[in-house]
PDB file of C-alpha atoms in Angstrom:
ATOM      1  CA  ARG E 116       0.000   0.000   0.000  1.00  0.00           C
ATOM      2  CA  LYS E 117       1.296   3.447  -0.893  1.00  0.00           C
ATOM      3  CA  GLU E 118       2.021   5.811   1.978  1.00  0.00           C
ATOM      4  CA  VAL E 119      -0.207   8.488   0.485  1.00  0.00           C
ATOM      5  CA  GLU E 120      -2.981   7.642  -1.975  1.00  0.00           C
ATOM      6  CA  GLN E 121      -5.145   9.819  -4.163  1.00  0.00           C
ATOM      7  CA  ASP E 122      -7.668   9.167  -6.906  1.00  0.00           C
ATOM      8  CA  PRO E 123      -5.802  10.335 -10.036  1.00  0.00           C
ATOM      9  CA  GLY E 124      -9.008  11.500 -11.750  1.00  0.00           C
ATOM     10  CA  PRO E 125      -9.490  13.367 -13.957  1.00  0.00           C
ATOM     11  CA  PHE E 126     -12.447  15.084 -12.368  1.00  0.00           C
ATOM     12  CA  ASN E 127     -14.290  16.996 -15.085  1.00  0.00           C
ATOM     13  CA  VAL E 128     -16.714  19.496 -13.595  1.00  0.00           C
ATOM     14  CA  PRO E 129     -18.647  22.481 -14.959  1.00  0.00           C
ATOM     15  CA  GLU E 130     -17.861  26.009 -13.863  1.00  0.00           C
ATOM     16  CA  GLY E 131     -19.570  26.847 -10.605  1.00  0.00           C
ATOM     17  CA  ALA E 132     -19.660  23.253  -9.379  1.00  0.00           C
ATOM     18  CA  THR E 133     -18.443  22.064  -6.007  1.00  0.00           C
ATOM     19  CA  VAL E 134     -15.852  19.312  -6.104  1.00  0.00           C
ATOM     20  CA  ALA E 135     -14.143  17.346  -3.352  1.00  0.00           C
ATOM     21  CA  PHE E 136     -10.969  15.274  -3.306  1.00  0.00           C
ATOM     22  CA  ASN E 137      -9.862  12.788  -0.685  1.00  0.00           C
ATOM     23  CA  CYS E 138      -6.415  11.579   0.179  1.00  0.00           C
ATOM     24  CA  THR E 139      -5.598   8.675   2.490  1.00  0.00           C
ATOM     25  CA  TYR E 140      -2.341   8.103   4.341  1.00  0.00           C
ATOM     26  CA  SER E 141      -1.029   4.923   5.874  1.00  0.00           C
ATOM     27  CA  ASN E 142       1.202   6.152   8.706  1.00  0.00           C
ATOM     28  CA  SER E 143      -0.722   7.057  11.838  1.00  0.00           C
ATOM     29  CA  ALA E 144       2.337   8.988  13.052  1.00  0.00           C
ATOM     30  CA  SER E 145       1.797  11.584  10.341  1.00  0.00           C
ATOM     31  CA  GLN E 146       1.884  15.063  11.774  1.00  0.00           C
ATOM     32  CA  SER E 147       1.668  17.685   9.020  1.00  0.00           C
ATOM     33  CA  PHE E 148      -0.621  17.802   6.033  1.00  0.00           C
ATOM     34  CA  PHE E 149      -0.782  20.027   2.990  1.00  0.00           C
ATOM     35  CA  TRP E 150      -2.460  20.499  -0.351  1.00  0.00           C
ATOM     36  CA  TYR E 151      -0.283  21.688  -3.230  1.00  0.00           C
ATOM     37  CA  ARG E 152      -1.417  22.727  -6.671  1.00  0.00           C
ATOM     38  CA  GLN E 153       0.588  21.902  -9.787  1.00  0.00           C
ATOM     39  CA  ASP E 154      -0.155  23.307 -13.214  1.00  0.00           C
ATOM     40  CA  CYS E 155       0.914  21.387 -16.303  1.00  0.00           C
ATOM     41  CA  ARG E 156       4.713  21.387 -16.689  1.00  0.00           C
ATOM     42  CA  LYS E 157       5.088  23.781 -13.739  1.00  0.00           C
ATOM     43  CA  GLU E 158       6.375  23.394 -10.219  1.00  0.00           C
ATOM     44  CA  PRO E 159       4.086  22.582  -7.273  1.00  0.00           C
ATOM     45  CA  LYS E 160       2.862  25.522  -5.203  1.00  0.00           C
ATOM     46  CA  LEU E 161       1.406  25.415  -1.715  1.00  0.00           C
ATOM     47  CA  LEU E 162      -2.367  25.801  -1.758  1.00  0.00           C
ATOM     48  CA  MET E 163      -2.992  25.382   1.937  1.00  0.00           C
ATOM     49  CA  SER E 164      -1.885  23.609   5.061  1.00  0.00           C
ATOM     50  CA  VAL E 165      -4.419  21.324   6.735  1.00  0.00           C
ATOM     51  CA  TYR E 166      -5.091  21.787  10.435  1.00  0.00           C
ATOM     52  CA  SER E 167      -6.775  19.402  12.843  1.00  0.00           C
ATOM     53  CA  SER E 168      -9.788  21.648  13.244  1.00  0.00           C
ATOM     54  CA  GLY E 169     -10.204  22.091   9.503  1.00  0.00           C
ATOM     55  CA  ASN E 170      -9.528  25.347   7.742  1.00  0.00           C
ATOM     56  CA  GLU E 171     -10.936  27.486   4.988  1.00  0.00           C
ATOM     57  CA  ASP E 172      -9.363  29.898   2.538  1.00  0.00           C
ATOM     58  CA  GLY E 173     -11.911  31.571   0.326  1.00  0.00           C
ATOM     59  CA  ARG E 174     -13.517  28.916  -1.874  1.00  0.00           C
ATOM     60  CA  PHE E 175     -11.198  26.192  -0.548  1.00  0.00           C
ATOM     61  CA  THR E 176     -11.833  24.102   2.577  1.00  0.00           C
ATOM     62  CA  ALA E 177      -9.487  21.469   3.941  1.00  0.00           C
ATOM     63  CA  GLN E 178     -10.396  18.822   6.498  1.00  0.00           C
ATOM     64  CA  LEU E 179      -8.371  16.270   8.437  1.00  0.00           C
ATOM     65  CA  ASN E 180      -9.773  13.025   9.839  1.00  0.00           C
ATOM     66  CA  ARG E 181      -7.069  11.403  11.948  1.00  0.00           C
ATOM     67  CA  ALA E 182      -9.227   8.454  13.012  1.00  0.00           C
ATOM     68  CA  SER E 183      -9.793   7.391   9.407  1.00  0.00           C
ATOM     69  CA  GLN E 184      -6.443   8.741   8.223  1.00  0.00           C
ATOM     70  CA  TYR E 185      -7.585  10.921   5.388  1.00  0.00           C
ATOM     71  CA  ILE E 186      -7.588  14.550   4.398  1.00  0.00           C
ATOM     72  CA  SER E 187      -9.957  16.250   2.018  1.00  0.00           C
ATOM     73  CA  LEU E 188     -10.091  19.342  -0.140  1.00  0.00           C
ATOM     74  CA  LEU E 189     -13.367  20.982  -1.109  1.00  0.00           C
ATOM     75  CA  ILE E 190     -13.519  23.572  -3.859  1.00  0.00           C
ATOM     76  CA  ARG E 191     -16.697  25.625  -4.124  1.00  0.00           C
ATOM     77  CA  ASP E 192     -17.835  27.652  -7.129  1.00  0.00           C
ATOM     78  CA  SER E 193     -15.153  26.141  -9.403  1.00  0.00           C
ATOM     79  CA  LYS E 194     -13.404  28.477 -11.839  1.00  0.00           C
ATOM     80  CA  LEU E 195     -11.722  27.611 -15.116  1.00  0.00           C
ATOM     81  CA  SER E 196      -8.465  28.708 -13.474  1.00  0.00           C
ATOM     82  CA  ASP E 197      -8.830  25.963 -10.856  1.00  0.00           C
ATOM     83  CA  SER E 198      -7.946  23.389 -13.526  1.00  0.00           C
ATOM     84  CA  ALA E 199      -4.733  21.780 -12.295  1.00  0.00           C
ATOM     85  CA  THR E 200      -3.393  18.752 -10.449  1.00  0.00           C
ATOM     86  CA  TYR E 201      -3.898  18.808  -6.689  1.00  0.00           C
ATOM     87  CA  LEU E 202      -1.232  17.046  -4.664  1.00  0.00           C
ATOM     88  CA  CYS E 203      -1.759  15.758  -1.153  1.00  0.00           C
ATOM     89  CA  VAL E 204       1.379  15.946   1.017  1.00  0.00           C
ATOM     90  CA  VAL E 205       2.083  14.310   4.361  1.00  0.00           C
ATOM     91  CA  ASN E 206       5.003  14.702   6.737  1.00  0.00           C
ATOM     92  CA  PHE E 207       5.625  11.877   9.200  1.00  0.00           C
ATOM     93  CA  ARG E 208       6.484  12.705  12.784  1.00  0.00           C
ATOM     94  CA  GLY E 209      10.190  12.480  13.501  1.00  0.00           C
ATOM     95  CA  THR E 210      11.237  12.668   9.861  1.00  0.00           C
ATOM     96  CA  TYR E 211      12.069  15.393   7.423  1.00  0.00           C
ATOM     97  CA  LYS E 212      10.449  13.586   4.516  1.00  0.00           C
ATOM     98  CA  TYR E 213       7.451  15.036   2.781  1.00  0.00           C
ATOM     99  CA  ILE E 214       5.491  12.321   1.010  1.00  0.00           C
ATOM    100  CA  PHE E 215       3.474  13.402  -2.010  1.00  0.00           C
ATOM    101  CA  GLY E 216       0.494  11.605  -3.450  1.00  0.00           C
ATOM    102  CA  THR E 217       0.261  11.034  -7.189  1.00  0.00           C
ATOM    103  CA  GLY E 218      -2.100  13.978  -7.522  1.00  0.00           C
ATOM    104  CA  THR E 219      -5.710  14.391  -8.622  1.00  0.00           C
ATOM    105  CA  ARG E 220      -6.345  16.105 -11.936  1.00  0.00           C
ATOM    106  CA  LEU E 221      -9.177  18.616 -12.069  1.00  0.00           C
ATOM    107  CA  LYS E 222     -10.598  20.045 -15.272  1.00  0.00           C
ATOM    108  CA  VAL E 223     -13.180  22.778 -14.932  1.00  0.00           C
ATOM    109  CA  LEU E 224     -15.236  23.076 -18.095  1.00  0.00           C
ATOM    110  CA  ALA E 225     -16.908  26.199 -19.465  1.00  0.00           C
TER     111      ALA E 225
ATOM    112  CA  GLY V 231      12.268  38.812  -4.658  1.00  0.00           C
ATOM    113  CA  ALA V 232      13.941  35.984  -6.516  1.00  0.00           C
ATOM    114  CA  GLY V 233      12.519  32.522  -6.129  1.00  0.00           C
ATOM    115  CA  VAL V 234      14.259  29.167  -6.306  1.00  0.00           C
ATOM    116  CA  SER V 235      16.190  28.761  -9.520  1.00  0.00           C
ATOM    117  CA  GLN V 236      17.483  25.584 -11.136  1.00  0.00           C
ATOM    118  CA  THR V 237      19.917  25.047 -13.955  1.00  0.00           C
ATOM    119  CA  PRO V 238      19.887  23.728 -16.548  1.00  0.00           C
ATOM    120  CA  SER V 239      16.190  23.719 -17.325  1.00  0.00           C
ATOM    121  CA  ASN V 240      16.685  20.782 -19.657  1.00  0.00           C
ATOM    122  CA  LYS V 241      19.472  18.244 -19.832  1.00  0.00           C
ATOM    123  CA  VAL V 242      19.801  15.472 -22.395  1.00  0.00           C
ATOM    124  CA  THR V 243      22.544  12.960 -21.820  1.00  0.00           C
ATOM    125  CA  GLU V 244      23.565   9.496 -22.889  1.00  0.00           C
ATOM    126  CA  LYS V 245      23.344   6.385 -20.774  1.00  0.00           C
ATOM    127  CA  GLY V 246      26.435   6.007 -18.620  1.00  0.00           C
ATOM    128  CA  LYS V 247      27.322   9.702 -18.486  1.00  0.00           C
ATOM    129  CA  TYR V 248      27.694  11.890 -15.401  1.00  0.00           C
ATOM    130  CA  VAL V 249      25.398  14.876 -14.802  1.00  0.00           C
ATOM    131  CA  GLU V 250      25.195  17.714 -12.303  1.00  0.00           C
ATOM    132  CA  LEU V 251      22.016  19.616 -11.552  1.00  0.00           C
ATOM    133  CA  ARG V 252      22.183  22.917  -9.702  1.00  0.00           C
ATOM    134  CA  CYS V 253      19.751  24.567  -7.303  1.00  0.00           C
ATOM    135  CA  ASP V 254      19.870  28.162  -6.018  1.00  0.00           C
ATOM    136  CA  PRO V 255      17.471  28.448  -3.080  1.00  0.00           C
ATOM    137  CA  ILE V 256      15.774  31.574  -1.879  1.00  0.00           C
ATOM    138  CA  SER V 257      18.303  33.740  -0.042  1.00  0.00           C
ATOM    139  CA  GLY V 258      18.262  33.092   3.700  1.00  0.00           C
ATOM    140  CA  HIS V 259      16.466  29.745   3.469  1.00  0.00           C
ATOM    141  CA  THR V 260      18.289  27.167   5.571  1.00  0.00           C
ATOM    142  CA  ALA V 261      16.335  24.117   4.441  1.00  0.00           C
ATOM    143  CA  LEU V 262      16.727  22.626   0.968  1.00  0.00           C
ATOM    144  CA  TYR V 263      15.039  19.589  -0.541  1.00  0.00           C
ATOM    145  CA  TRP V 264      15.552  17.609  -3.726  1.00  0.00           C
ATOM    146  CA  TYR V 265      12.695  15.669  -5.307  1.00  0.00           C
ATOM    147  CA  ARG V 266      12.275  13.630  -8.476  1.00  0.00           C
ATOM    148  CA  GLN V 267       9.020  13.632 -10.415  1.00  0.00           C
ATOM    149  CA  SER V 268       8.185  11.113 -13.109  1.00  0.00           C
ATOM    150  CA  LEU V 269       5.305  11.526 -15.532  1.00  0.00           C
ATOM    151  CA  GLY V 270       1.954  11.045 -13.856  1.00  0.00           C
ATOM    152  CA  GLN V 271       3.461  10.809 -10.386  1.00  0.00           C
ATOM    153  CA  GLY V 272       3.872  13.174  -7.488  1.00  0.00           C
ATOM    154  CA  PRO V 273       7.299  14.424  -6.456  1.00  0.00           C
ATOM    155  CA  GLU V 274       9.389  11.746  -4.743  1.00  0.00           C
ATOM    156  CA  PHE V 275      11.612  12.863  -1.853  1.00  0.00           C
ATOM    157  CA  LEU V 276      15.346  12.362  -2.427  1.00  0.00           C
ATOM    158  CA  ILE V 277      17.312  14.340   0.171  1.00  0.00           C
ATOM    159  CA  TYR V 278      16.966  17.133   2.715  1.00  0.00           C
ATOM    160  CA  PHE V 279      19.674  19.603   3.775  1.00  0.00           C
ATOM    161  CA  GLN V 280      19.619  21.679   6.927  1.00  0.00           C
ATOM    162  CA  GLY V 281      22.367  24.220   6.297  1.00  0.00           C
ATOM    163  CA  THR V 282      25.395  22.427   4.892  1.00  0.00           C
ATOM    164  CA  GLY V 283      24.573  18.957   6.156  1.00  0.00           C
ATOM    165  CA  ALA V 284      22.334  16.293   4.678  1.00  0.00           C
ATOM    166  CA  ALA V 285      19.898  15.643   7.521  1.00  0.00           C
ATOM    167  CA  ASP V 286      18.004  12.955   5.615  1.00  0.00           C
ATOM    168  CA  ASP V 287      19.243  11.244   2.448  1.00  0.00           C
ATOM    169  CA  SER V 288      16.993   8.204   2.760  1.00  0.00           C
ATOM    170  CA  GLY V 289      15.258   8.959  -0.537  1.00  0.00           C
ATOM    171  CA  LEU V 290      18.348   8.674  -2.715  1.00  0.00           C
ATOM    172  CA  PRO V 291      17.649   5.573  -4.824  1.00  0.00           C
ATOM    173  CA  ASN V 292      21.215   4.197  -4.885  1.00  0.00           C
ATOM    174  CA  ASP V 293      24.845   5.210  -4.589  1.00  0.00           C
ATOM    175  CA  ARG V 294      24.918   6.686  -8.080  1.00  0.00           C
ATOM    176  CA  PHE V 295      23.100   9.693  -6.621  1.00  0.00           C
ATOM    177  CA  PHE V 296      24.877  12.221  -4.427  1.00  0.00           C
ATOM    178  CA  ALA V 297      24.135  15.797  -3.393  1.00  0.00           C
ATOM    179  CA  VAL V 298      26.155  18.541  -1.747  1.00  0.00           C
ATOM    180  CA  ARG V 299      25.536  21.967  -0.295  1.00  0.00           C
ATOM    181  CA  PRO V 300      29.021  23.088   0.783  1.00  0.00           C
ATOM    182  CA  GLU V 301      28.231  26.655   1.850  1.00  0.00           C
ATOM    183  CA  GLY V 302      24.672  26.202   2.962  1.00  0.00           C
ATOM    184  CA  SER V 303      23.125  27.914  -0.047  1.00  0.00           C
ATOM    185  CA  VAL V 304      23.594  26.486  -3.566  1.00  0.00           C
ATOM    186  CA  SER V 305      23.169  22.730  -3.876  1.00  0.00           C
ATOM    187  CA  THR V 306      24.256  20.321  -6.585  1.00  0.00           C
ATOM    188  CA  LEU V 307      22.681  16.950  -7.275  1.00  0.00           C
ATOM    189  CA  LYS V 308      25.134  14.608  -8.950  1.00  0.00           C
ATOM    190  CA  ILE V 309      24.199  11.466 -10.839  1.00  0.00           C
ATOM    191  CA  GLN V 310      26.880   9.034 -11.972  1.00  0.00           C
ATOM    192  CA  ARG V 311      26.544   6.411 -14.711  1.00  0.00           C
ATOM    193  CA  THR V 312      23.104   7.640 -15.686  1.00  0.00           C
ATOM    194  CA  GLU V 313      20.451   5.115 -16.667  1.00  0.00           C
ATOM    195  CA  ARG V 314      17.332   5.558 -18.795  1.00  0.00           C
ATOM    196  CA  GLY V 315      15.249   5.104 -15.657  1.00  0.00           C
ATOM    197  CA  ASP V 316      16.780   8.272 -14.221  1.00  0.00           C
ATOM    198  CA  SER V 317      14.836  10.338 -16.760  1.00  0.00           C
ATOM    199  CA  ALA V 318      12.494  12.612 -14.821  1.00  0.00           C
ATOM    200  CA  VAL V 319      12.032  16.194 -13.663  1.00  0.00           C
ATOM    201  CA  TYR V 320      14.303  16.958 -10.734  1.00  0.00           C
ATOM    202  CA  LEU V 321      12.768  19.547  -8.436  1.00  0.00           C
ATOM    203  CA  CYS V 322      14.466  21.562  -5.746  1.00  0.00           C
ATOM    204  CA  ALA V 323      12.602  23.304  -2.930  1.00  0.00           C
ATOM    205  CA  SER V 324      13.701  25.545  -0.102  1.00  0.00           C
ATOM    206  CA  SER V 325      12.097  26.725   3.098  1.00  0.00           C
ATOM    207  CA  LEU V 326      13.063  29.244   5.730  1.00  0.00           C
ATOM    208  CA  VAL V 327      13.513  26.930   8.702  1.00  0.00           C
ATOM    209  CA  GLY V 328      12.758  23.338   7.718  1.00  0.00           C
ATOM    210  CA  GLY V 329      13.230  20.622  10.265  1.00  0.00           C
ATOM    211  CA  GLN V 330      10.086  19.768  12.148  1.00  0.00           C
ATOM    212  CA  SER V 331       8.467  23.097  11.369  1.00  0.00           C
ATOM    213  CA  THR V 332       5.680  23.350   8.845  1.00  0.00           C
ATOM    214  CA  ASP V 333       6.996  26.351   6.973  1.00  0.00           C
ATOM    215  CA  THR V 334       6.221  26.579   3.296  1.00  0.00           C
ATOM    216  CA  GLN V 335       8.396  24.856   0.734  1.00  0.00           C
ATOM    217  CA  TYR V 336       8.997  26.926  -2.392  1.00  0.00           C
ATOM    218  CA  PHE V 337       9.790  24.907  -5.480  1.00  0.00           C
ATOM    219  CA  GLY V 338      12.036  25.762  -8.369  1.00  0.00           C
ATOM    220  CA  PRO V 339      10.939  25.180 -11.979  1.00  0.00           C
ATOM    221  CA  GLY V 340      12.844  21.903 -12.130  1.00  0.00           C
ATOM    222  CA  THR V 341      15.432  20.345 -14.431  1.00  0.00           C
ATOM    223  CA  ARG V 342      14.037  17.953 -17.009  1.00  0.00           C
ATOM    224  CA  LEU V 343      16.605  15.175 -17.382  1.00  0.00           C
ATOM    225  CA  THR V 344      16.428  12.849 -20.364  1.00  0.00           C
ATOM    226  CA  VAL V 345      18.775   9.888 -20.557  1.00  0.00           C
ATOM    227  CA  LEU V 346      18.989   8.378 -24.040  1.00  0.00           C
TER     228      LEU V 346
END
């Protein structure tokens, strides 16, 4: 089993739709969680960190469920510019390694 | 200000050759990471530097891979006897503090390595 797993998609959604991605992780000692966004042939960029209590940044909401070992990303009112690959990232306690998922591709359609 | 820069942006080499990939982190960032990203995959951790020292090199796939950061800023990833399977985009990232903090990693544009 991979340490961090994501549905690769693609998720094709119309503009204005709400879309949610999940990411599961295998190591219960994981301590830090992030969502990164990566555009085609570009470098990853931090979208948001994920906190235990859940957090929101504009149209984006991230949730953490430690009991079930998954994190989620919800995007409301999707824009064409949201089309990208969304990478789930986990850092395990006591290590410096950041483990990336394979990414979930999102295509927002006009 | 300037972000993370990587050179070259593209490198084509022949199987068995030696290559060096360079990373210039953001000025003042003490933490530096190297990752490798293959098509359709997420970045794969290779090595982490805190200052001049490699604090975690557990991601280096074998002893053909080596990285240095002699003055705590610029880093070079060195690959000996390249193989076709080494073809990938090599990404460098830096962060202000690193370690067990959760400060943001800023990625460079990557070096696309192709081994023929």
